[in-house]
Short mmCIF file of C-alpha atoms (C1' of nucleotides) in Angstrom, two decimals:
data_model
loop_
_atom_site.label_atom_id
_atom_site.label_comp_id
_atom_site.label_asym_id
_atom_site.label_seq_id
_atom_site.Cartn_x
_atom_site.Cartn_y
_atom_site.Cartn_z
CA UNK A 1001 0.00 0.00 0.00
CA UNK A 1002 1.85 2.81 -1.03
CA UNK A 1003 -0.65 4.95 0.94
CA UNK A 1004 1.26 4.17 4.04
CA UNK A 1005 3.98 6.44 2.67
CA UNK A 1006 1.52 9.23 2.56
CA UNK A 1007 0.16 8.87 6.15
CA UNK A 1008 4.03 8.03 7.32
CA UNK A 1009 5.25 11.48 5.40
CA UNK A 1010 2.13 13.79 7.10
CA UNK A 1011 2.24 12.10 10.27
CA UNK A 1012 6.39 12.61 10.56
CA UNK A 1013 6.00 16.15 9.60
CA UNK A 1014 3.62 16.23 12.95
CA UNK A 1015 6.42 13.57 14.87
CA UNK A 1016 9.14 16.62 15.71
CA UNK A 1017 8.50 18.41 18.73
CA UNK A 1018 9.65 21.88 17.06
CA UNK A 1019 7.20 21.46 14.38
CA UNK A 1020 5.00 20.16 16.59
CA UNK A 1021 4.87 23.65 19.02
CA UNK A 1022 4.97 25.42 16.19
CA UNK A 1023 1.50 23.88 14.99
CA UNK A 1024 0.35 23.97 18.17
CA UNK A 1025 0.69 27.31 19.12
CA UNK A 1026 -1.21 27.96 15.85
CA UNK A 1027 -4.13 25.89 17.00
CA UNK A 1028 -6.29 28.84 17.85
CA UNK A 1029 -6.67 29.79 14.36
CA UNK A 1030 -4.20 32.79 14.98
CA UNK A 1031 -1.81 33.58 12.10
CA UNK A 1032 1.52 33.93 13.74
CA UNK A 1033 5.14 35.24 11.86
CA UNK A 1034 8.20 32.77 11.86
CA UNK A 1035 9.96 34.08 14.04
CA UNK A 1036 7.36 33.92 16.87
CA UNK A 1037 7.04 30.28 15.59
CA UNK A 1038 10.61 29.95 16.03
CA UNK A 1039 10.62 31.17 20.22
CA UNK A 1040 7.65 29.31 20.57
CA UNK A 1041 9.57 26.62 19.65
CA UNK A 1042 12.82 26.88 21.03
CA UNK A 1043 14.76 27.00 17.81
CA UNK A 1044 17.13 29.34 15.78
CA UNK A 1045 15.34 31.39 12.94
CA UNK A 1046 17.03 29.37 10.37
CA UNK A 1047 16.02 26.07 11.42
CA UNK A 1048 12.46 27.29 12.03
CA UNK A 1049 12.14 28.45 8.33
CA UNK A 1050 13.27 25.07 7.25
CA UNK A 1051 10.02 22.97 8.90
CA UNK A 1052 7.93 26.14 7.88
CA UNK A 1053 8.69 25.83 4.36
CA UNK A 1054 8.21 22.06 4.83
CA UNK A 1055 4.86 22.24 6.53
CA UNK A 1056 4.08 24.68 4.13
CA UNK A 1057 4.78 22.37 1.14
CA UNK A 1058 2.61 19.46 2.24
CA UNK A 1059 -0.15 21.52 3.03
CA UNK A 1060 -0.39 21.69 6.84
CA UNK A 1061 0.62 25.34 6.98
CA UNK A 1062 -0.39 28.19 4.61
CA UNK A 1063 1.67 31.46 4.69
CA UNK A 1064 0.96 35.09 3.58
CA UNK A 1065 3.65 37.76 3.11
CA UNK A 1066 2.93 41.07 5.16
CA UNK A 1067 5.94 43.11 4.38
CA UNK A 1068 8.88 41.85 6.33
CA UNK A 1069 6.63 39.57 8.22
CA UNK A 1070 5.25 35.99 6.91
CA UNK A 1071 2.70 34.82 8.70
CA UNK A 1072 1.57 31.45 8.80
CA UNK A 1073 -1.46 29.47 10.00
CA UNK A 1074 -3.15 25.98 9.73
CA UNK A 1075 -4.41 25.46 5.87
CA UNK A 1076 -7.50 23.76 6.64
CA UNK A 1077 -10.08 22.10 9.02
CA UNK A 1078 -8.52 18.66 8.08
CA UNK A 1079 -5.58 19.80 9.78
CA UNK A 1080 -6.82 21.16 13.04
CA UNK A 1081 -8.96 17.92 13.14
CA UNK A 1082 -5.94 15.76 12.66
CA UNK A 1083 -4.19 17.10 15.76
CA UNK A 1084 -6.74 17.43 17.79
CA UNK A 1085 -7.15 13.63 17.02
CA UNK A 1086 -3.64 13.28 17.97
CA UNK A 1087 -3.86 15.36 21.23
CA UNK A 1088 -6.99 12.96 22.18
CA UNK A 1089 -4.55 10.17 21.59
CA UNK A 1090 -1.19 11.76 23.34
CA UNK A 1091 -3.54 12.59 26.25
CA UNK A 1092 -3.89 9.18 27.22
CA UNK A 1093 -7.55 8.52 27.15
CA UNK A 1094 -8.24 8.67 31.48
CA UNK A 1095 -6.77 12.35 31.31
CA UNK A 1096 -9.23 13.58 28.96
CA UNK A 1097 -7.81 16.72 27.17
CA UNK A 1098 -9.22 19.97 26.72
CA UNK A 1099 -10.09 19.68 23.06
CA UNK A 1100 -8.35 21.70 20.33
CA UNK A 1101 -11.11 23.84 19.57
CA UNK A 1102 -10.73 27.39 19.48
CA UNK A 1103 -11.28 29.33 23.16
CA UNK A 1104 -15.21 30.03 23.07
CA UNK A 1105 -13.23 33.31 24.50
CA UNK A 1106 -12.00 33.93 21.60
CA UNK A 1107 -14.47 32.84 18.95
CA UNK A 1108 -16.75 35.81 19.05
CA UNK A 1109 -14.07 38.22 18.88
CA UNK A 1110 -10.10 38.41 19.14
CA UNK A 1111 -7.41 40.17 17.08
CA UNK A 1112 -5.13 38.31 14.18
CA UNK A 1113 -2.06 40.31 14.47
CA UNK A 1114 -3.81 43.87 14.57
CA UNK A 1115 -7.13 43.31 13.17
CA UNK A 1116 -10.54 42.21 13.73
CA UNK A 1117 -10.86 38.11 13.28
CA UNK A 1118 -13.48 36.10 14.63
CA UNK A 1119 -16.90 36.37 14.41
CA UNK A 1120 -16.55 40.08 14.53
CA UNK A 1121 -14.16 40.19 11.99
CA UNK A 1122 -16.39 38.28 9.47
CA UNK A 1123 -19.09 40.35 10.56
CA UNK A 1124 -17.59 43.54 9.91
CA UNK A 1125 -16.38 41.82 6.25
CA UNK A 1126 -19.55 41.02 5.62
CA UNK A 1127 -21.12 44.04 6.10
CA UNK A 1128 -18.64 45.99 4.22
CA UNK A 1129 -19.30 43.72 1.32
CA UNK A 1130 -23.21 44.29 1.19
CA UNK A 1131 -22.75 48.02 1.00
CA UNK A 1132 -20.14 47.65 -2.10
CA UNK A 1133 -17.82 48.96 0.09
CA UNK A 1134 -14.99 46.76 -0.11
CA UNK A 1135 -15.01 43.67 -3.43
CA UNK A 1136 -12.95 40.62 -2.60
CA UNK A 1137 -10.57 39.48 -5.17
CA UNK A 1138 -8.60 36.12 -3.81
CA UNK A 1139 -6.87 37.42 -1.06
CA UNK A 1140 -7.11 40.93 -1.19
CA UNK A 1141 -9.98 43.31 -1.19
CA UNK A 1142 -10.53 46.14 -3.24
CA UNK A 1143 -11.80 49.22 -1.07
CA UNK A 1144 -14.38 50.83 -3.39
CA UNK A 1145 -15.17 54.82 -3.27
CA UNK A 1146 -18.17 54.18 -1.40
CA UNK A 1147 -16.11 52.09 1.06
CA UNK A 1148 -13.57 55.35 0.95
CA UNK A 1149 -16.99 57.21 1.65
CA UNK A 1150 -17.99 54.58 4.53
CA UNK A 1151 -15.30 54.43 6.23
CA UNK A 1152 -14.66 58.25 5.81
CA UNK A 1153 -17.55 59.17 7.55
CA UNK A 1154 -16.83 56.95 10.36
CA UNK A 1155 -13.57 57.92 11.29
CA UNK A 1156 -11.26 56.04 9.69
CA UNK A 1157 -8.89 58.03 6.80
CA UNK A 1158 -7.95 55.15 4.85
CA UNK A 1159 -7.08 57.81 1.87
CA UNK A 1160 -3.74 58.63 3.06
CA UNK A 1161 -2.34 54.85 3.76
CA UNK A 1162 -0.33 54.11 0.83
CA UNK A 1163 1.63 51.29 2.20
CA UNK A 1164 1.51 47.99 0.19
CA UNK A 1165 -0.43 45.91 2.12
CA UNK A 1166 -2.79 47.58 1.60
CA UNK A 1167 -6.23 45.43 2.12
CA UNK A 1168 -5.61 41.69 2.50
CA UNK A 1169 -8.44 38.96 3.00
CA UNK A 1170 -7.75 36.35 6.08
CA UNK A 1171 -9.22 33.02 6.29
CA UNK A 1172 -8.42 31.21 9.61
CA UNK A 1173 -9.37 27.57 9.75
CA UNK A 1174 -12.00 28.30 12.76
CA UNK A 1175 -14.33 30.53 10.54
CA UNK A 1176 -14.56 29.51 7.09
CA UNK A 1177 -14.78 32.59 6.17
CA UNK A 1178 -12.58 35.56 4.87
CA UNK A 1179 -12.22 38.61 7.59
CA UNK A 1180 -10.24 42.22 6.12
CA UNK A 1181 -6.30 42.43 7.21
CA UNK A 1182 -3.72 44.73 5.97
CA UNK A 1183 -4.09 48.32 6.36
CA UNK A 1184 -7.42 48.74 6.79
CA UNK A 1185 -8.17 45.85 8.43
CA UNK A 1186 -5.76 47.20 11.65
CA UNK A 1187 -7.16 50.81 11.14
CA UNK A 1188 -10.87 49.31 11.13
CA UNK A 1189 -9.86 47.78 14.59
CA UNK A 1190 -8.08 51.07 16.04
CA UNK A 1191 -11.26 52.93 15.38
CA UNK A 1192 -12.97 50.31 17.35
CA UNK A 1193 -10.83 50.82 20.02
CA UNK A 1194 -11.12 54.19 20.26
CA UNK A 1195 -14.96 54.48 20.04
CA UNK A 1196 -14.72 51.40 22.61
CA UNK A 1197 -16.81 49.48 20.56
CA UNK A 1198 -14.88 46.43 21.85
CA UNK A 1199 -12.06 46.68 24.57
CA UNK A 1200 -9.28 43.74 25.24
CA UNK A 1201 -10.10 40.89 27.06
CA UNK A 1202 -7.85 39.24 29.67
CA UNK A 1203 -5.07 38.79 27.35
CA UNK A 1204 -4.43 40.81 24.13
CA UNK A 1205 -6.24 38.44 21.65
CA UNK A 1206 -9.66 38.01 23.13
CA UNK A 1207 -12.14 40.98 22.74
CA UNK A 1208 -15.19 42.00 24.56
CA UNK A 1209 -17.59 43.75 22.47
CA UNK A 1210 -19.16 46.37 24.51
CA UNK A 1211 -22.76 47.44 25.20
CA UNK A 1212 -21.92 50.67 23.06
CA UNK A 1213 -20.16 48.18 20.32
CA UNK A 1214 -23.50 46.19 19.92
CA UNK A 1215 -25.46 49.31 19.57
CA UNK A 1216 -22.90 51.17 17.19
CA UNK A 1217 -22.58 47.84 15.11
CA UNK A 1218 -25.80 47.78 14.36
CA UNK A 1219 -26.69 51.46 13.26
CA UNK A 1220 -23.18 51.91 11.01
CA UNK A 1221 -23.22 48.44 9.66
CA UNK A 1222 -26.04 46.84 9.95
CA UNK A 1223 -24.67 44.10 12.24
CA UNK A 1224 -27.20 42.41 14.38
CA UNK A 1225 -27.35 39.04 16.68
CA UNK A 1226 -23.94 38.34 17.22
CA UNK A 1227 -23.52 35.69 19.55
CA UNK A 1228 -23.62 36.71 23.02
CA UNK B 289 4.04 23.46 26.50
CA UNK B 290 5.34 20.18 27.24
CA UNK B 291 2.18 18.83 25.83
CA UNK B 292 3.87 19.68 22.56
CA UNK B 293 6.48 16.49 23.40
CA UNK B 294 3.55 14.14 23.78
CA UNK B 295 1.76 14.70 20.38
CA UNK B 296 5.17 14.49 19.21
CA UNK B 297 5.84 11.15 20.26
CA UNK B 298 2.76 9.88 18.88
CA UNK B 299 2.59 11.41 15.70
CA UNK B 300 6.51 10.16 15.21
CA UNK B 301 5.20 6.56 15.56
CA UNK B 302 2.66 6.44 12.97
CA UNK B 303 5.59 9.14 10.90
CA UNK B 304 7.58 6.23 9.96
CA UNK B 305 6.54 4.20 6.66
CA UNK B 306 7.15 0.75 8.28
CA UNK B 307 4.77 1.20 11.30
CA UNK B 308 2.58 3.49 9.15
CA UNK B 309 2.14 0.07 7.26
CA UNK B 310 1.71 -1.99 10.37
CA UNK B 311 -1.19 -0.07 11.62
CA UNK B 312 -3.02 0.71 8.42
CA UNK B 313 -3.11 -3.03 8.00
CA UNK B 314 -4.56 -3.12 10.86
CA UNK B 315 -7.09 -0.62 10.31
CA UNK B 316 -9.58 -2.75 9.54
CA UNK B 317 -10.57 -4.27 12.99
CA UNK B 318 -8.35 -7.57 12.25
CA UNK B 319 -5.57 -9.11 15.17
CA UNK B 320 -2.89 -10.08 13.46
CA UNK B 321 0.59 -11.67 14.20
CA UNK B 322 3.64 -9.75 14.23
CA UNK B 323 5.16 -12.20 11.63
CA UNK B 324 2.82 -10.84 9.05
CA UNK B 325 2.50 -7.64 10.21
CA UNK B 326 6.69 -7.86 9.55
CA UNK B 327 5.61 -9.12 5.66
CA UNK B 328 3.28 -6.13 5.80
CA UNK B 329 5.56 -4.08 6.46
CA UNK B 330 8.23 -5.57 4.02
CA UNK B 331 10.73 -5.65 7.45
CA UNK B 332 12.78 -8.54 9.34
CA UNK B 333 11.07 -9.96 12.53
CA UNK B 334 13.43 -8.21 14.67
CA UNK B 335 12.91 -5.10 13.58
CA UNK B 336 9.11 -5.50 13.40
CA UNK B 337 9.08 -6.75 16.80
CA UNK B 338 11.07 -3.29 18.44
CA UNK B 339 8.14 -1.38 16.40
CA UNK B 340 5.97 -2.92 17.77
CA UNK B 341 6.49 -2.76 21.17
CA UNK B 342 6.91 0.80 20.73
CA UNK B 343 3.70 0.70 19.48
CA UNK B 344 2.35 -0.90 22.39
CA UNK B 345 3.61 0.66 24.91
CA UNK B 346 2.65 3.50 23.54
CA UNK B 347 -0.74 2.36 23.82
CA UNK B 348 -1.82 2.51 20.10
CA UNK B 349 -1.81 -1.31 19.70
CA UNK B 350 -2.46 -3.88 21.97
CA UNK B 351 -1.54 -7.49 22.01
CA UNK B 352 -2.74 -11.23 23.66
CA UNK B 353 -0.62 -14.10 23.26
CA UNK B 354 -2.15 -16.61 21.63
CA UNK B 355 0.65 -20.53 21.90
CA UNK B 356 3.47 -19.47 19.78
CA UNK B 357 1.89 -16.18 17.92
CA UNK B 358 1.14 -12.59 19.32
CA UNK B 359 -2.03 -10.80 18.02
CA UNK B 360 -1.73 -7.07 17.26
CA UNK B 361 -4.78 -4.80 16.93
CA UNK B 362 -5.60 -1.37 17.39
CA UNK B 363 -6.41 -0.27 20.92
CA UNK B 364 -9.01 1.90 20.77
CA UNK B 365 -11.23 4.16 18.49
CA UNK B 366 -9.50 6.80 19.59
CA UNK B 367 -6.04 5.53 17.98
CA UNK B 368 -8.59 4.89 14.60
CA UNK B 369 -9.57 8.10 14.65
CA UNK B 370 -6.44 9.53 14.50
CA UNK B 371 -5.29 7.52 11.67
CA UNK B 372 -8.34 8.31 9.63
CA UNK B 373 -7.85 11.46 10.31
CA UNK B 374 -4.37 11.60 9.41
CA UNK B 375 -5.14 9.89 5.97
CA UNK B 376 -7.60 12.47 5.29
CA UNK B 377 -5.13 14.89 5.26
CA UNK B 378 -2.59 12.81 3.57
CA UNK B 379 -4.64 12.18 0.66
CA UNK B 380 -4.69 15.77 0.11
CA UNK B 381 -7.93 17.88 -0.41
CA UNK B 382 -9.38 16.73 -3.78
CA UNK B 383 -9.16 13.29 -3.95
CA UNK B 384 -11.12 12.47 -0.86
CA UNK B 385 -9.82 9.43 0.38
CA UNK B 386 -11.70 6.41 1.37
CA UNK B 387 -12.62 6.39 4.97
CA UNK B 388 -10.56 4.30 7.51
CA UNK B 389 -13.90 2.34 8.52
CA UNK B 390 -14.45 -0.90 8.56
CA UNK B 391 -15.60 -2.38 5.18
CA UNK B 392 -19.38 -2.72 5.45
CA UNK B 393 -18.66 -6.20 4.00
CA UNK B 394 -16.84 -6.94 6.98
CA UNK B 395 -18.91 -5.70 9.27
CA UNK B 396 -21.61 -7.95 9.85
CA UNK B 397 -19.54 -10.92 10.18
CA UNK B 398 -15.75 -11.59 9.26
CA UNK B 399 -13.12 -14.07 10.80
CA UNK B 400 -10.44 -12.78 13.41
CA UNK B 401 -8.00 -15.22 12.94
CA UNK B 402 -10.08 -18.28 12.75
CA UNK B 403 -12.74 -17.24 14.88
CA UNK B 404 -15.49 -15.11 14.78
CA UNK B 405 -15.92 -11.56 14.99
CA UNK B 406 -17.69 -8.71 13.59
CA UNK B 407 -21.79 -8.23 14.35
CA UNK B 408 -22.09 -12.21 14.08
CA UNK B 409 -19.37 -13.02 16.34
CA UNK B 410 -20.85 -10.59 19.19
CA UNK B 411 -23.88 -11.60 18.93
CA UNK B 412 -22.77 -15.11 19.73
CA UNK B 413 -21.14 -14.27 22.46
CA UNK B 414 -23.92 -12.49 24.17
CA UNK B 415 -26.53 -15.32 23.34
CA UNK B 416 -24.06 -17.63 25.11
CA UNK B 417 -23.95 -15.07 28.20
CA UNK B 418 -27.34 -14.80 27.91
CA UNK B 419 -27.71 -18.19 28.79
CA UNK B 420 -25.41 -18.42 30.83
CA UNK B 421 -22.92 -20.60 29.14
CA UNK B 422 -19.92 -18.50 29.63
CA UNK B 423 -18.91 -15.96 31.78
CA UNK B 424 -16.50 -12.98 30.78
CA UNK B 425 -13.68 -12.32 33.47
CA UNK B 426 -11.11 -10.19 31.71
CA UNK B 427 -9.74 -11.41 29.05
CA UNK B 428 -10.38 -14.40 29.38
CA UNK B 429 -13.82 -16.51 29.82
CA UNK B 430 -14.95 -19.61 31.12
CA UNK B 431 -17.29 -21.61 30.14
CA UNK B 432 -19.90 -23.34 32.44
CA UNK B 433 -21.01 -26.55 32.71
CA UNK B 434 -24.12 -25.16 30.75
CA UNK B 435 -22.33 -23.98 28.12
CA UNK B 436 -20.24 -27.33 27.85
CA UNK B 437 -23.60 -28.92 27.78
CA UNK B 438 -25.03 -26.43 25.00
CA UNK B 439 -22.30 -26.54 22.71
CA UNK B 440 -22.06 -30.35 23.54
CA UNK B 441 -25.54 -30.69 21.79
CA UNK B 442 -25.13 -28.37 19.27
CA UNK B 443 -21.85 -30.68 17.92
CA UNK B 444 -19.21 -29.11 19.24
CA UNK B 445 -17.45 -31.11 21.82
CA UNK B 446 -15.48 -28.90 24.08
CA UNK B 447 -14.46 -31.48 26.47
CA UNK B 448 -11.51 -32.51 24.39
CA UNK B 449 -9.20 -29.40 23.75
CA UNK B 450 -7.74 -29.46 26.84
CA UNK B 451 -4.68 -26.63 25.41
CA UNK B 452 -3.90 -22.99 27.16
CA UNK B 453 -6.06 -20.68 25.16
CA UNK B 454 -9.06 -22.34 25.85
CA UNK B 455 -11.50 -19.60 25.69
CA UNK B 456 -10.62 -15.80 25.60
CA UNK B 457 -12.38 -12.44 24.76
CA UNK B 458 -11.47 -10.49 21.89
CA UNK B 459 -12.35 -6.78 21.10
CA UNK B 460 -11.53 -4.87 18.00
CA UNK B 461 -11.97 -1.27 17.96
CA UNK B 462 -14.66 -1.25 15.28
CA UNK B 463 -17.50 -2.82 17.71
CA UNK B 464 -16.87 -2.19 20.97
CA UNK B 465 -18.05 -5.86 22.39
CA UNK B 466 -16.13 -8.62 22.94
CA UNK B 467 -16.61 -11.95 21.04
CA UNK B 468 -15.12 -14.98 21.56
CA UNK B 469 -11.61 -16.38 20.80
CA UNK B 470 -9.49 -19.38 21.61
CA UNK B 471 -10.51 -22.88 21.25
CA UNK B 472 -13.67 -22.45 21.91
CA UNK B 473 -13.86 -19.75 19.56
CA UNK B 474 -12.26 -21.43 16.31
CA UNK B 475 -14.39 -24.44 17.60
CA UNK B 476 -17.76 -22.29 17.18
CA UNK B 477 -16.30 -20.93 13.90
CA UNK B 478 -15.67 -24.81 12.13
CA UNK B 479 -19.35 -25.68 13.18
CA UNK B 480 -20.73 -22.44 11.49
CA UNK B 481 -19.12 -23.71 8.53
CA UNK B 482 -19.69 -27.14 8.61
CA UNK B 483 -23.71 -26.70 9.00
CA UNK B 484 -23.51 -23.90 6.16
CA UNK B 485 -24.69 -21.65 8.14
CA UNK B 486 -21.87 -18.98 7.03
CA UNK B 487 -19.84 -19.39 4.43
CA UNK B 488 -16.95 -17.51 3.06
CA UNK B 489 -16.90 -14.56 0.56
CA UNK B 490 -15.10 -12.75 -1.77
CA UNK B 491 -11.48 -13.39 0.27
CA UNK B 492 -10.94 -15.03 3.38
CA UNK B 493 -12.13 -12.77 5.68
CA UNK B 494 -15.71 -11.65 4.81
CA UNK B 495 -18.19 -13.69 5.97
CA UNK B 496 -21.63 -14.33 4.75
CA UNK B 497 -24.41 -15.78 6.55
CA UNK B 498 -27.21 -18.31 4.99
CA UNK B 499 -30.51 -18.41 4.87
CA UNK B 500 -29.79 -21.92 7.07
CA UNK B 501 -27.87 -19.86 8.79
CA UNK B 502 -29.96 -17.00 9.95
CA UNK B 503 -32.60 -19.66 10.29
CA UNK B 504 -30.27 -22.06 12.86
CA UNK B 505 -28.80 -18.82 14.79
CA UNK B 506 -32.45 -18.35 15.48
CA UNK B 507 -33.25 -21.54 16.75
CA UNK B 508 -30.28 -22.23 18.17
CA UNK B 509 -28.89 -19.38 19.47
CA UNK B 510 -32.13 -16.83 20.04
CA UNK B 511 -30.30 -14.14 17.66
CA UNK B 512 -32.68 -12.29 15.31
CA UNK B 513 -32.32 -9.30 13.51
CA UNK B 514 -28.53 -9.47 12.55
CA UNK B 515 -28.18 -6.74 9.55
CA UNK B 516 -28.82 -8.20 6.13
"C1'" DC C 1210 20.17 56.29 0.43
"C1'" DC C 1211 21.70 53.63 4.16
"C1'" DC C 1212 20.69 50.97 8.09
"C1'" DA C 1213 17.81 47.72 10.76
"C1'" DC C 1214 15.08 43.88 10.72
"C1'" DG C 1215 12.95 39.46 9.37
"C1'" DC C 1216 13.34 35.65 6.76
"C1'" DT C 1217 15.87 32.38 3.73
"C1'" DT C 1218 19.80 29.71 1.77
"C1'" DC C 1219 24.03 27.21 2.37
"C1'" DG C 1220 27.58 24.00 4.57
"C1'" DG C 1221 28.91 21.34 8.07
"C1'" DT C 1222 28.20 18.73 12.44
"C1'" DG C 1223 26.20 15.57 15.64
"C1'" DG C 1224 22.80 12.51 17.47
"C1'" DT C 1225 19.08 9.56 16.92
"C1'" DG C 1226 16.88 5.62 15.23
"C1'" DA C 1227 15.76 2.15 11.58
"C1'" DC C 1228 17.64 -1.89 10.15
"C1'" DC C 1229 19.65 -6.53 10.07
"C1'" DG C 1230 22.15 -11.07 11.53
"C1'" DA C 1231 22.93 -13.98 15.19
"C1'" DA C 1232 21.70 -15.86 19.28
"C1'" DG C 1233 18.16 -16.71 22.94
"C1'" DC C 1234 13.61 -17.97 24.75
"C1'" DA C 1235 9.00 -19.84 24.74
"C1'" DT C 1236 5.48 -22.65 22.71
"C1'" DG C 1237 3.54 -26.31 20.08
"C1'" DT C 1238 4.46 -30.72 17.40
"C1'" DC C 1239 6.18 -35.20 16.32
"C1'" DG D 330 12.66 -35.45 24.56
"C1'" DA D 331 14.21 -33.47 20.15
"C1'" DC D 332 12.91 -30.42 16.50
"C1'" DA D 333 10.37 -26.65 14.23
"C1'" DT D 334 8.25 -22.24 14.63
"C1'" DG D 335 7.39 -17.50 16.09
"C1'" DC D 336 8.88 -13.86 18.63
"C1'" DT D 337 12.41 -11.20 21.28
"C1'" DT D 338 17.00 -9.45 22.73
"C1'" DC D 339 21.55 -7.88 21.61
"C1'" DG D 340 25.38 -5.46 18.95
"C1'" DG D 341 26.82 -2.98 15.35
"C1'" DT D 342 26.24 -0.29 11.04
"C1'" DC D 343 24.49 3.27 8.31
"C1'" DA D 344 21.59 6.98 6.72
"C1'" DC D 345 18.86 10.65 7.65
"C1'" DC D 346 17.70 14.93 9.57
"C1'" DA D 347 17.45 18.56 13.16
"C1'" DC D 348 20.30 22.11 14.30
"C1'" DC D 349 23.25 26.14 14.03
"C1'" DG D 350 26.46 30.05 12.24
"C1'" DA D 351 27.39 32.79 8.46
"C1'" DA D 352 26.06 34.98 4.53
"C1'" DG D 353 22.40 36.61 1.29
"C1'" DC D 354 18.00 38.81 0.01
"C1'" DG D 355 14.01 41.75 0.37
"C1'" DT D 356 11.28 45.07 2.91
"C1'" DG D 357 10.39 49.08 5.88
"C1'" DG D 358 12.07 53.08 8.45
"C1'" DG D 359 14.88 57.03 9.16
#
DNA sequence: CCCACGCTTCGGTGGTGACCGAAGCATGTC
DNA sequence: GACATGCTTCGGTCACCACCGAAGCGTGGG
């Protein structure tokens, strides 16, 4: 059965405890740059870009540039399920382990390097969609004069950001579902932030959205019945 | 997180293309011998014995001794889980593997190294519980002068086999209820087939059961309603 | 435009583990 | 009781790969 190669090549990639932290430490859905990968791990820069580039290769990881930064994070729900299957197994079955499922903390809202991901996130991506504001294309977004308009009025200047990255989709495995990065994904969070729409939760990824946040979501973007 | 050195350790045993072999063969609910699990493998006996008493240990196999042979299987459906799930992702996205589940040819009654197992083989064993003909204790079982009285008049004289294994339990992962091995076991087996009331398909393992035989089980036994 | 920073590529080193042959042990068979 | 069979233990060999330092490349900031 020349399967067994397969399984022996996917599971071996899993079988090194670098790699495995590394994957591990992504297990929340967060996108995380190699060389936070690498600390987690307890391994020099070079040897950490090595097994990312490997991971990366036989699909486990998927990476996106953001300037100096790559970022990587799990490439599908296949993968997440595979090591949580593994985790129930390396548990030993009395202990019972917590399940590798992302924090029900962190699911409504928390941050993916700077912006909005989560529930909120998609929200907020949806939203901008249905009022033409923003038009996905792959993995980035197009911010359309109305969304210049939008986001204008709301208090976000996204005219004078002329960086590269400039609007970026994000897919992490826990939503299926794309959420805005790049520029204007961090600025939409900032203005959040500063309207204390949604304030930081225990510690810096989790967000609370606020009583104002619910109200203010709903009359500028239409957002209604996010989960409690 | 030093949990990060446990899911290692397990996902570097199934990582290696020799004991990926091992347990894929075994992924279909069957014991079988480390000798052919070494052929499997296409690896000495010595080397297939240190893998597999990683493996053990490890607790993703267990074994019985059974005279001269050792009978691998997979120790739980946790351990199956994880190997599906790690063939999922090793089979890459698009072609959507075939499940690691038990072929529904095998499932309702199959042979586990001479005796039977599967939905048949259960359900023997609880009709002879049932009537109190055996009693489980372990791994092993014994079997009361009822049952030596039963299977007496049924043609199978169990007086006679006076060697070690006499009668033992079995469990596979697939169904979660012992059936019966040993002696007693194969003995049970060579009567099905001698009264026709199973008879062997396709290979060696499937199993299919007669009209004679779902009529005799009936009579016999008290078992109804086995799965067509 | 130059420097700082993050990541990658390249060689070289060291340790781990897969593998086998030979010998040993247990079990069943004649 | 002697032999065959199946598995295990023991030593020794070899290949692979994780790891790092140094150098290279691209990006962002001053």
């Amino acid at each position: 059965m020349s399967n067994a190669l397969e399984v022996a090549q996917i599971a071996g990639l899993v079988g090194e405890p670098a790699r495995a932290n590394m994957l591990l430490a992504l297990g929340d859905g967060r996108a995380l740059p190699a060389g936070e990968l690498a600390a987690c791990a307890g391994i020099t820069a070079p040897t950490a870009s090595e097994h990312l580039a490997r991971l990366e290769q036989s699909g486990l990881l998927i990476s996106i540039r953001q300037g100096r930064h790559r970022y990587y994070r799990i490439a599908s729900p296949e993968v997440a399920t595979m090591l949580e299957a593994v985790m129930v197994v390396a548990a030993g079955n009395p202990p019972r382990m917590e399940r590798f499922r992302i924090d029900p903390e962190l699911q409504l809202g928390r941050t993916c390097y700077n912006h909005l991901a989560g529930q909120l996130g998609v929200a907020i991506c949806d939203a901008l969609i249905r009022k033409n504001c923003v038009v996905l294309d792959g993995d980035v977004a197009h911010v359309m004069p109305a969304g210049l308009q939008f986001l204008s009025n709301w208090g976000v200047d996204v005219g004078r950001m002329g960086k590269h990255p400039y609007c970026r989709t994000c897919i992490d495995w826990s939503e299926r579902r794309p959420h805005l990065g790049g520029a204007v994904g961090i600025a939409i969070h900032k203005r959040c932030l500063e309207l204390k729409w949604v304030e930081h939760h225990l510690d810096s990824r989790a967000l609370k959205i606020t009583r104002a946040g619910r109200l203010g979501l709903e009359r500028v973007f239409g957002i209604i019945g996010l989960a409690r």
